[in-house]
XYZ file of N, CA and C in Angstrom:
744
model
N 1.074 -1.329 -0.046
C 0.445 0.239 0.214
C 0.753 1.316 -0.195
N 0.382 2.305 -0.716
C 1.629 3.281 -0.965
C 0.669 4.556 -0.081
N 1.735 5.436 0.693
C 1.615 6.142 1.348
C 1.152 7.377 0.202
N 0.521 8.290 0.585
C 0.175 9.494 0.106
C 0.852 10.507 0.702
N 1.595 11.552 -0.492
C 2.225 12.745 -0.002
C 2.266 13.324 1.017
N 0.905 13.613 1.110
C 0.528 14.427 2.891
C 0.807 14.031 3.741
N 0.460 12.303 3.417
C 0.491 11.271 4.992
C 1.984 11.435 5.342
N 3.037 11.450 4.247
C 4.671 11.132 4.669
C 4.865 12.857 4.885
N 4.235 13.322 4.659
C 4.835 15.357 5.199
C 4.276 15.419 6.473
N 3.067 15.234 6.800
C 2.488 15.113 8.212
C 3.563 14.479 9.147
N 3.847 13.210 8.778
C 4.634 12.167 9.642
C 6.003 13.183 9.918
N 6.608 13.650 8.891
C 8.195 14.004 8.867
C 7.740 15.177 9.842
N 6.911 16.437 9.838
C 6.357 17.749 10.329
C 6.574 17.264 12.056
N 5.892 16.076 12.338
C 5.801 15.604 13.237
C 7.166 15.778 14.138
N 8.309 14.943 13.464
C 9.448 15.151 14.181
C 10.057 16.743 14.186
N 9.474 17.352 13.860
C 10.234 19.153 13.675
C 10.940 19.306 15.033
N 9.764 19.012 16.352
C 10.097 19.475 17.937
C 11.369 17.999 18.306
N 11.473 17.005 17.509
C 12.760 16.513 18.274
C 13.832 16.713 17.213
N 13.254 17.147 16.130
C 15.248 17.473 15.152
C 15.456 18.723 15.337
N 14.610 19.670 15.102
C 14.864 21.119 15.119
C 14.404 21.621 16.534
N 15.807 21.833 17.143
C 15.884 22.278 18.565
C 16.807 23.443 18.898
N 16.625 24.380 19.714
C 16.651 25.594 19.899
C 18.061 25.293 20.540
N 19.322 26.038 20.572
C 20.917 25.347 21.228
C 20.273 25.999 22.719
N 21.318 25.082 23.231
C 21.406 25.576 25.115
C 22.463 26.624 24.753
N 22.878 26.866 26.425
C 23.198 28.600 26.574
C 25.168 28.101 26.615
N 25.458 27.051 26.190
C 26.793 27.113 26.078
C 27.371 27.611 25.006
N 28.979 28.034 25.070
C 29.553 28.268 24.043
C 29.544 27.405 22.981
N 29.079 27.651 21.981
C 29.544 26.354 20.788
C 31.238 26.044 20.742
N 31.352 24.743 20.469
C 33.003 24.867 20.172
C 33.860 25.025 19.154
N 32.773 25.633 17.918
C 32.781 26.676 16.761
C 33.880 27.953 17.615
N 33.271 27.880 18.387
C 34.064 29.356 18.760
C 35.018 29.260 19.756
N 34.402 28.691 20.746
C 35.239 28.209 22.205
C 36.848 27.817 21.389
N 36.526 27.106 20.277
C 37.949 26.344 20.167
C 38.866 26.945 19.100
N 38.123 28.465 18.520
C 38.485 29.302 17.332
C 39.088 30.573 17.712
N 40.509 30.702 18.051
C 41.169 32.065 18.807
C 40.302 33.296 18.020
N 40.392 33.331 16.608
C 39.524 34.166 15.967
C 38.533 34.766 16.401
N 37.455 33.499 16.775
C 35.879 34.189 17.364
C 35.812 34.043 19.355
N 36.768 33.522 19.691
C 36.655 33.426 21.496
C 37.798 34.460 21.713
N 37.443 35.205 22.637
C 36.271 35.570 23.379
C 35.313 36.348 23.197
N 35.719 37.098 21.884
C 34.585 38.006 21.259
C 33.127 37.633 21.027
N 32.864 36.614 20.601
C 31.678 35.822 20.200
C 31.226 34.786 21.240
N 31.911 34.610 22.540
C 31.576 33.760 23.396
C 30.133 33.936 24.119
N 28.906 34.381 24.079
C 27.797 34.337 24.571
C 27.138 34.306 23.040
N 27.533 33.982 21.848
C 26.876 33.550 20.285
C 26.370 32.292 20.248
N 24.740 31.985 20.047
C 24.718 30.671 20.138
C 24.018 30.484 18.363
N 24.398 31.355 17.643
C 24.007 30.795 16.512
C 24.257 31.828 15.353
N 23.329 31.655 14.020
C 23.261 32.919 12.914
C 21.445 32.743 13.139
N 21.489 34.154 12.386
C 20.185 34.101 11.859
C 19.894 34.725 10.418
N 19.108 34.560 9.834
C 19.086 35.222 8.491
C 17.528 34.674 7.928
N 17.212 34.917 7.352
C 16.046 34.922 5.900
C 16.636 34.318 4.462
N 15.787 33.328 3.985
C 15.923 33.051 2.588
C 15.082 33.209 1.902
N 14.987 32.932 -0.139
C 13.679 32.794 -0.661
C 13.599 31.641 -0.865
N 12.599 31.122 -1.050
C 11.815 30.201 -1.652
C 10.920 30.160 -3.057
N 10.989 29.597 -4.020
C 10.081 29.888 -4.418
C 8.398 29.429 -4.537
N 7.614 30.097 -5.019
C 6.361 29.743 -4.346
C 5.194 29.899 -5.474
N 4.294 29.628 -5.298
C 2.972 29.917 -6.335
C 1.890 30.436 -5.477
N 1.268 31.670 -5.909
C 0.387 32.117 -4.849
C -0.852 32.344 -5.833
N -2.058 32.323 -5.255
C -3.359 32.772 -5.480
C -3.301 34.108 -6.305
N -3.957 34.560 -8.094
C -3.838 35.463 -8.602
C -4.035 36.566 -7.973
N -4.738 36.814 -6.909
C -5.484 38.260 -6.313
C -4.295 38.749 -5.292
N -3.519 37.973 -4.465
C -2.159 38.277 -4.072
C -0.567 38.385 -4.068
N -0.166 38.317 -5.876
C 1.046 37.517 -6.106
C 1.861 38.989 -5.563
N 1.364 40.098 -5.559
C 1.861 41.423 -5.652
C 3.071 41.392 -4.022
N 2.749 40.783 -3.008
C 3.480 40.883 -2.022
C 4.045 39.523 -1.959
N 4.026 39.130 -2.415
C 5.155 37.657 -2.882
C 6.246 37.951 -3.789
N 6.064 39.158 -4.638
C 6.962 39.264 -5.936
C 8.121 39.744 -5.862
N 9.202 39.203 -6.147
C 10.934 39.806 -5.898
C 11.069 40.624 -6.898
N 12.543 40.898 -6.685
C 13.194 42.202 -7.380
C 12.974 41.322 -8.647
N 13.702 39.999 -9.271
C 13.408 39.457 -10.507
C 12.134 39.518 -11.269
N 11.165 39.593 -10.774
C 9.563 39.379 -11.173
C 9.387 38.089 -10.976
N 9.934 37.111 -10.064
C 9.012 35.812 -9.863
C 8.304 35.702 -8.408
N 7.771 34.843 -8.302
C 6.990 35.051 -6.751
C 7.866 34.258 -5.528
N 8.098 34.399 -4.272
C 9.031 33.632 -3.315
C 7.965 33.753 -2.278
N 8.633 32.887 -1.080
C 8.202 32.845 0.269
C 9.428 33.344 1.027
N 8.909 34.073 1.987
C 10.249 34.286 2.918
C 10.514 33.620 4.038
N 11.846 32.707 3.941
C 11.991 32.009 5.236
C 13.247 32.597 6.346
N 12.727 32.407 7.445
C 13.452 33.102 8.652
C 14.057 31.934 9.377
N 15.199 31.707 9.882
C 15.903 30.313 10.403
C 17.144 30.917 11.246
N 17.327 30.351 12.106
C 18.363 30.100 12.538
C 19.409 28.765 12.762
N 20.537 29.139 12.897
C 21.432 28.087 12.803
C 22.272 27.872 14.095
N 22.671 26.446 14.326
C 23.677 26.376 14.644
C 24.974 25.874 13.915
N 26.550 26.358 14.799
C 27.732 26.348 13.785
C 28.131 24.899 13.456
N 27.277 24.210 14.255
C 27.504 22.465 13.459
C 26.692 22.212 12.371
N 26.555 23.337 11.747
C 25.449 23.549 10.137
C 24.172 22.655 10.218
N 23.314 22.999 11.716
C 22.316 22.566 11.726
C 20.975 23.718 11.712
N 19.866 23.595 11.350
C 18.507 24.248 11.760
C 18.309 24.491 13.092
N 17.958 25.337 13.765
C 17.762 25.581 15.335
C 16.408 26.260 15.268
N 15.631 26.794 14.595
C 14.484 27.463 14.469
C 13.934 27.520 12.622
N 13.088 27.240 12.200
C 12.702 27.914 11.257
C 11.094 28.282 11.091
N 11.285 29.444 10.461
C 9.385 29.978 9.915
C 9.601 30.175 8.565
N 8.494 29.577 8.033
C 7.964 29.832 6.745
C 6.864 30.385 6.291
N 6.644 31.324 5.356
C 5.037 31.310 5.018
C 5.337 33.002 4.343
N 6.480 33.989 4.875
C 6.383 35.182 5.025
C 6.247 35.382 3.509
N 5.608 36.426 3.106
C 5.526 37.313 1.642
C 6.765 37.537 1.668
N 7.801 37.951 -0.044
C 8.401 38.479 -0.149
C 8.957 39.562 0.367
N 7.770 40.658 0.141
C 7.910 41.657 0.044
C 7.959 41.996 1.958
N 7.796 41.031 2.971
C 8.042 41.595 4.290
C 9.334 42.086 4.681
N 9.577 42.993 5.119
C 10.782 42.967 6.062
C 11.375 42.466 7.099
N 12.930 42.161 7.029
C 13.178 40.813 8.053
C 13.017 41.599 9.228
N 13.013 42.636 9.628
C 12.152 42.768 11.258
C 10.986 42.175 11.495
N 10.003 42.486 10.602
C 8.426 41.836 10.551
C 8.455 40.429 10.982
N 9.236 39.345 9.770
C 9.259 38.019 9.836
C 9.844 38.159 11.540
N 11.264 38.361 12.083
C 11.597 38.086 13.313
C 10.642 38.433 14.552
N 9.905 39.524 14.094
C 9.013 39.940 15.062
C 7.790 38.811 15.519
N 7.361 38.360 14.411
C 6.650 37.461 14.348
C 6.804 36.025 15.059
N 8.283 35.468 14.726
C 9.054 34.598 15.272
C 9.029 34.706 16.713
N 9.202 35.834 17.372
C 9.649 36.162 18.770
C 8.001 35.959 19.628
N 7.129 36.580 18.577
C 5.882 36.651 19.297
C 5.357 35.469 19.599
N 5.483 34.828 18.588
C 4.860 32.993 18.499
C 5.092 32.345 20.309
N 4.169 31.473 20.728
C 3.886 31.424 21.795
C 5.387 30.084 22.202
N 5.004 29.622 20.601
C 6.496 28.775 20.646
C 7.119 28.673 19.859
N 7.301 30.366 20.215
C 8.258 30.649 18.455
C 10.033 30.602 19.140
N 10.619 31.487 18.756
C 12.057 31.836 18.788
C 12.160 32.408 19.734
N 13.010 31.425 20.946
C 13.598 32.113 22.369
C 15.131 32.277 22.521
N 15.359 33.004 22.957
C 16.653 33.657 23.222
C 17.194 34.016 25.129
N 17.831 33.028 25.056
C 18.131 32.762 26.206
C 19.151 34.026 26.834
N 18.449 34.744 28.060
C 19.156 36.130 28.406
C 20.802 36.030 28.149
N 20.919 36.807 27.587
C 22.525 37.025 28.141
C 22.911 36.701 26.772
N 22.305 35.680 26.041
C 23.207 35.327 24.374
C 22.444 35.600 23.457
N 23.138 35.575 22.170
C 22.305 36.338 21.425
C 22.376 35.377 19.658
N 22.223 35.870 18.712
C 22.554 34.996 17.242
C 23.173 36.268 16.611
N 24.174 36.084 15.230
C 24.485 36.749 14.952
C 23.580 37.192 13.597
N 23.808 38.419 12.962
C 22.657 38.718 11.808
C 23.233 40.024 11.265
N 22.599 39.800 10.072
C 23.145 40.785 8.901
C 22.212 42.455 9.540
N 22.934 43.550 8.972
C 22.450 44.717 8.918
C 20.437 44.863 8.992
N 20.315 44.159 8.184
C 18.786 44.344 7.828
C 17.689 44.155 8.911
N 18.512 43.818 10.106
C 17.961 43.520 11.168
C 17.847 44.227 12.379
N 18.161 45.692 11.784
C 18.411 46.915 13.024
C 18.994 45.912 14.558
N 18.601 47.040 15.215
C 19.176 46.779 16.529
C 18.007 46.288 17.386
N 18.574 45.132 18.097
C 17.499 44.758 19.257
C 17.978 43.681 20.205
N 17.788 43.598 21.304
C 18.307 42.303 22.077
C 18.326 41.398 21.575
N 19.138 40.123 21.501
C 19.450 39.030 21.167
C 19.831 38.856 19.838
N 20.075 39.776 19.599
C 21.244 39.716 18.216
C 21.694 40.580 18.265
N 22.862 40.517 17.221
C 24.283 41.217 17.172
C 24.212 41.321 15.403
N 24.024 42.776 15.085
C 24.682 43.131 13.440
C 26.247 44.109 13.844
N 25.935 44.172 12.365
C 27.672 44.752 11.796
C 27.338 46.018 11.990
N 28.687 47.094 12.082
C 28.769 48.274 12.531
C 28.120 48.078 10.984
N 27.356 49.464 10.647
C 26.988 50.194 9.444
C 28.140 51.384 9.330
N 28.251 51.308 7.857
C 29.220 52.406 7.141
C 30.666 51.942 6.988
N 31.232 50.741 7.279
C 32.629 50.361 7.417
C 32.412 48.893 6.287
N 33.390 48.761 6.028
C 33.315 47.577 4.981
C 33.020 46.140 6.272
N 31.941 45.242 5.328
C 31.652 44.180 6.180
C 32.154 42.818 5.486
N 31.806 42.675 4.210
C 31.607 41.417 3.445
C 32.908 40.763 3.386
N 33.273 39.531 3.210
C 34.381 38.642 3.165
C 35.243 39.945 1.775
N 34.524 39.647 0.781
C 35.043 39.922 -0.519
C 35.930 41.253 -0.435
N 35.174 42.034 0.427
C 35.686 43.776 0.641
C 36.805 43.554 1.413
N 37.708 42.768 2.003
C 38.961 42.618 2.593
C 39.564 41.778 1.822
N 39.502 41.364 0.686
C 40.425 40.527 0.061
C 41.547 41.276 -0.747
N 41.476 42.843 -1.027
C 42.644 43.265 -1.451
C 43.267 44.143 -0.316
N 42.513 44.372 0.932
C 43.092 45.079 1.866
C 42.659 44.878 3.024
N 43.328 44.376 4.185
C 43.136 43.679 5.595
C 41.943 44.721 6.242
N 41.167 44.425 7.509
C 41.004 45.306 8.172
C 41.789 46.361 8.699
N 41.400 47.559 8.812
C 42.291 49.380 9.369
C 41.657 49.710 10.212
N 40.447 49.428 11.161
C 39.903 49.828 12.414
C 39.474 48.563 13.208
N 39.181 48.599 14.376
C 38.155 48.058 15.145
C 37.669 47.508 14.504
N 36.586 48.818 14.222
C 35.505 48.094 13.516
C 35.315 47.016 12.295
N 36.198 47.311 11.529
C 36.642 46.599 10.438
C 37.151 45.393 10.810
N 37.704 44.921 11.780
C 38.471 43.691 12.417
C 36.699 43.356 12.862
N 36.293 44.083 13.794
C 35.010 43.118 14.383
C 33.764 42.571 13.191
N 33.835 43.710 12.275
C 32.798 43.170 10.625
C 33.474 41.858 10.262
N 34.807 42.019 10.044
C 35.560 40.770 9.390
C 34.795 39.517 10.143
N 35.209 39.443 11.607
C 35.554 37.929 12.407
C 33.634 38.194 12.161
N 32.665 38.883 12.251
C 31.389 38.583 12.435
C 30.816 37.983 11.075
N 31.090 38.710 9.801
C 31.019 37.882 8.132
C 31.521 36.419 8.582
N 32.566 36.647 8.834
C 33.421 34.904 9.123
C 32.382 33.965 9.751
N 32.138 34.364 10.931
C 30.732 33.343 11.242
C 29.863 33.343 11.015
N 28.993 34.589 10.832
C 27.473 34.458 10.271
C 27.173 33.820 9.049
N 28.483 33.875 8.662
C 28.515 33.174 7.030
C 28.210 31.781 6.618
N 27.977 31.154 8.086
C 27.711 29.710 7.920
C 26.493 29.448 7.814
N 25.850 30.515 8.169
C 23.765 30.256 7.623
C 24.044 30.146 6.012
N 24.617 31.120 5.689
C 24.386 30.919 4.176
C 25.234 29.804 3.531
N 25.780 29.149 4.082
C 26.253 27.886 3.490
C 25.476 26.912 3.915
N 24.262 27.175 4.878
C 23.389 26.146 5.177
C 22.436 26.138 4.371
N 22.009 27.171 3.882
C 20.712 27.378 2.923
C 21.113 26.960 1.555
N 22.361 27.236 1.126
C 23.342 26.798 0.054
C 23.328 25.338 -0.009
N 23.492 24.460 0.848
C 23.369 23.050 0.878
C 21.824 22.462 0.857
N 21.015 23.256 1.655
C 19.698 22.996 1.642
C 18.986 22.499 0.155
N 18.871 23.650 -0.345
C 18.495 24.162 -1.744
C 19.195 23.363 -2.533
N 20.444 23.322 -2.831
C 21.075 21.987 -3.474
C 20.624 20.762 -3.241
N 20.133 20.348 -2.083
C 20.098 18.868 -1.788
C 18.375 18.840 -2.309
N 18.121 19.704 -1.939
C 15.881 19.224 -2.077
C 15.570 20.598 -3.624
N 15.996 20.124 -4.579
C 15.805 21.262 -5.595
C 14.514 21.416 -5.561
N 13.312 21.102 -4.618
C 12.182 21.223 -5.063
C 11.898 22.561 -3.783
N 12.580 22.976 -3.303
C 12.605 24.466 -3.179
C 12.649 25.439 -4.176
N 13.449 25.247 -5.321
C 13.707 25.715 -6.018
C 13.079 25.577 -7.385
N 11.849 24.598 -7.676
C 11.203 24.565 -8.731
C 10.077 25.204 -8.704
N 9.239 25.263 -9.621
C 8.141 25.747 -10.136
C 6.748 24.995 -8.987
N 6.516 25.394 -7.880
C 5.472 24.382 -7.183
C 4.252 24.406 -8.307
N 3.378 22.977 -7.417
C 1.913 22.982 -7.889
C 1.349 22.552 -6.858
N 1.386 22.592 -5.718
C 0.693 22.695 -4.538
C 0.050 23.716 -4.253
N -1.072 23.727 -2.954
C -1.804 24.885 -2.709
C -0.551 25.914 -1.504
N -0.765 26.977 -1.082
C 0.320 27.383 -1.002
C 0.510 27.407 1.063
N -0.288 26.481 1.528
C -0.344 25.841 2.565
C 0.534 24.878 2.170
N 0.775 23.961 1.786
C 1.526 22.843 1.402
C 3.138 23.338 0.882
N 2.787 24.621 0.120
C 4.508 25.029 -0.342
C 5.327 25.366 1.168
N 4.225 25.764 2.082
C 5.039 26.227 3.263
C 5.198 25.078 3.982
N 4.502 24.001 4.315
C 4.583 22.660 4.964
C 5.998 22.342 4.789
N 6.280 22.312 3.178
C 7.349 21.374 2.579
C 9.082 22.131 3.248
N 8.937 23.140 3.138
C 10.118 23.890 3.843
C 10.659 23.102 5.123
N 9.549 22.824 6.186
C 9.912 22.384 7.085
C 10.833 21.253 7.056
N 9.876 20.028 6.466
C 10.636 18.505 6.665
C 11.829 18.689 5.695
N 11.982 19.591 4.850
C 13.328 19.434 4.414
C 14.691 19.752 5.235
N 14.158 20.838 6.266
C 14.827 21.201 7.468
C 14.948 20.115 7.928
N 14.291 19.460 8.406
C 14.248 17.791 9.307
C 15.221 17.012 8.771
N 15.058 17.120 7.544
C 15.920 15.780 7.043
C 17.192 15.746 7.022
N 17.665 17.546 6.649
C 18.825 18.218 6.549
C 19.649 18.127 7.862
N 18.562 18.257 8.657
C 19.553 17.706 10.248
C 19.915 16.534 10.472
N 18.395 15.650 10.090
C 18.891 14.120 10.373
C 20.401 13.774 9.879
N 20.269 13.790 8.648
C 21.297 13.406 7.838
C 23.126 14.122 8.441
N 22.721 15.640 8.987
C 23.871 16.233 9.699
C 24.026 15.656 10.732
N 23.542 14.820 11.676
C 23.314 14.073 12.881
C 23.916 12.879 12.534
N 23.482 11.963 11.915
C 24.031 10.821 11.175
C 25.095 10.439 10.614
N 24.733 11.161 9.650
C 25.877 11.007 8.432
C 26.829 11.841 7.611
N 27.081 13.128 8.306
C 27.363 14.059 7.810
C 28.511 13.917 6.636
N 29.082 13.177 6.215
C 30.227 12.742 5.386
C 29.226 12.783 4.047
N 27.671 12.879 4.057
C 26.930 12.119 2.768
C 27.142 13.799 2.054
N 27.634 14.808 2.788
C 27.820 16.091 1.823
C 28.807 16.189 1.431
N 29.822 15.115 1.491
C 30.760 15.936 0.673
C 31.227 15.960 -0.644
N 30.070 15.199 -1.236
C 30.308 15.642 -2.793
C 29.783 16.804 -3.094
N 28.801 17.252 -2.149
C 28.082 18.875 -2.375
C 28.992 19.901 -2.102
N 30.308 19.616 -1.358
C 31.262 21.051 -1.544
C 30.913 21.610 -0.067
N 30.160 20.808 0.984
C 30.159 21.297 2.425
C 31.438 21.925 2.996
N 32.329 20.558 2.693
C 33.536 20.752 3.250
C 34.587 21.205 2.542
N 34.262 21.943 1.304
C 35.421 22.760 0.804
C 36.124 24.153 1.922
N 36.943 24.383 1.558
C 37.700 25.451 2.827
C 37.055 26.691 2.365
N 35.942 27.117 3.674
C 35.535 28.329 3.382
C 35.811 29.542 2.916
N 35.080 30.453 2.423
C 35.612 31.609 1.842
C 36.862 32.446 3.131
N 35.627 32.144 4.416
C 36.580 33.231 5.317
C 37.986 32.644 5.654
N 38.197 31.509 5.348
C 39.192 30.859 5.540
C 40.469 31.187 4.547
N 40.085 31.322 3.201
C 40.851 31.856 2.339
C 41.275 33.188 2.516
N 40.234 33.803 2.964
C 40.600 35.493 3.116
C 41.506 35.548 4.168
N 41.680 35.019 5.419
C 42.094 34.914 6.378
C 43.740 34.598 6.081
N 43.962 33.482 4.840
C 44.922 33.127 4.495
C 45.784 33.990 3.956
N 44.905 34.540 2.765
C 45.429 35.383 1.946
C 46.040 36.761 2.750
N 45.121 37.413 3.809
C 45.913 38.254 4.627
C 46.865 37.819 5.352
N 47.144 36.717 6.072
C 48.399 36.195 5.921
C 49.653 36.390 5.694
N 49.455 35.627 4.386
C 50.300 35.806 3.277
C 50.953 37.222 2.978
N 49.911 37.950 3.349
C 50.362 39.315 2.585
C 51.012 40.399 3.419
N 50.947 39.599 5.356
C 51.679 40.183 6.345
C 53.037 39.518 6.226
N 52.947 38.468 6.274
C 54.529 37.703 5.574
C 55.457 38.315 4.572
N 54.708 38.747 3.765
C 55.482 39.674 2.475
C 56.104 40.552 2.962
N 54.979 41.668 3.521
C 55.353 42.762 4.170
C 56.441 42.535 5.088
N 56.375 41.713 5.933
C 57.375 41.770 6.928
C 58.442 41.326 6.501
N 58.587 40.570 5.400
C 60.339 40.167 4.848
C 60.626 41.233 4.115
N 59.729 42.373 3.519
C 60.488 43.408 2.830
C 61.357 44.378 3.549
N 60.637 44.517 4.620
C 61.237 44.949 6.076
C 62.872 44.758 6.384
N 62.582 43.563 6.546
C 64.162 42.862 6.933
C 65.377 43.377 6.249
N 66.082 43.878 6.326
C 67.503 44.029 6.538
C 68.757 43.337 5.928
């Protein structure tokens, strides 16, 4: 007897609370064991960001879901831990919703996003200033590629470089999720609620794979050298060359 898609979907959704859990208050080993991040981010428990997933919506409401490229997408808010697992996911917001609106929604749910006192997530500048997460300094360089030609020149740029190097983890997780589950980038044919529900099981299965067989992602580039490490190597190499030129 074959199970219907809806039965399988509901079954995996029931695993959400077991597989996707908010982090505890301890300092992640990925921070504690890395002098670039510890002690600067010792109270950080993960990263927070949004991503866009293809959506098909009723003809009377496409405007709210329309993206800059003319297509329609839903906005998915998520938090991750630095072992590349999802710790919270909220799907279904329209593309036009500001990041801070979806975050406020997540924080207002009775069983929504909870941030322990004194702890925080890393977020990009689009989330403004609020307790529970730290954003980069505005008006100074932030993205890793901006440091490829010249290293940080002041304390704010140094903070932004380290912030970006750590926060980029969530972009890697989103990239792997969409590469593994092509359904998230395909033109959907289900009703919109089903489109929203499908996002969560994909995140559940991702976490399960990371827990039981993380090497399964080797052929998908997860263990390629992160861009942040390449930037740091480039900066160290330049410092060495300069120091050699100063030796008489």
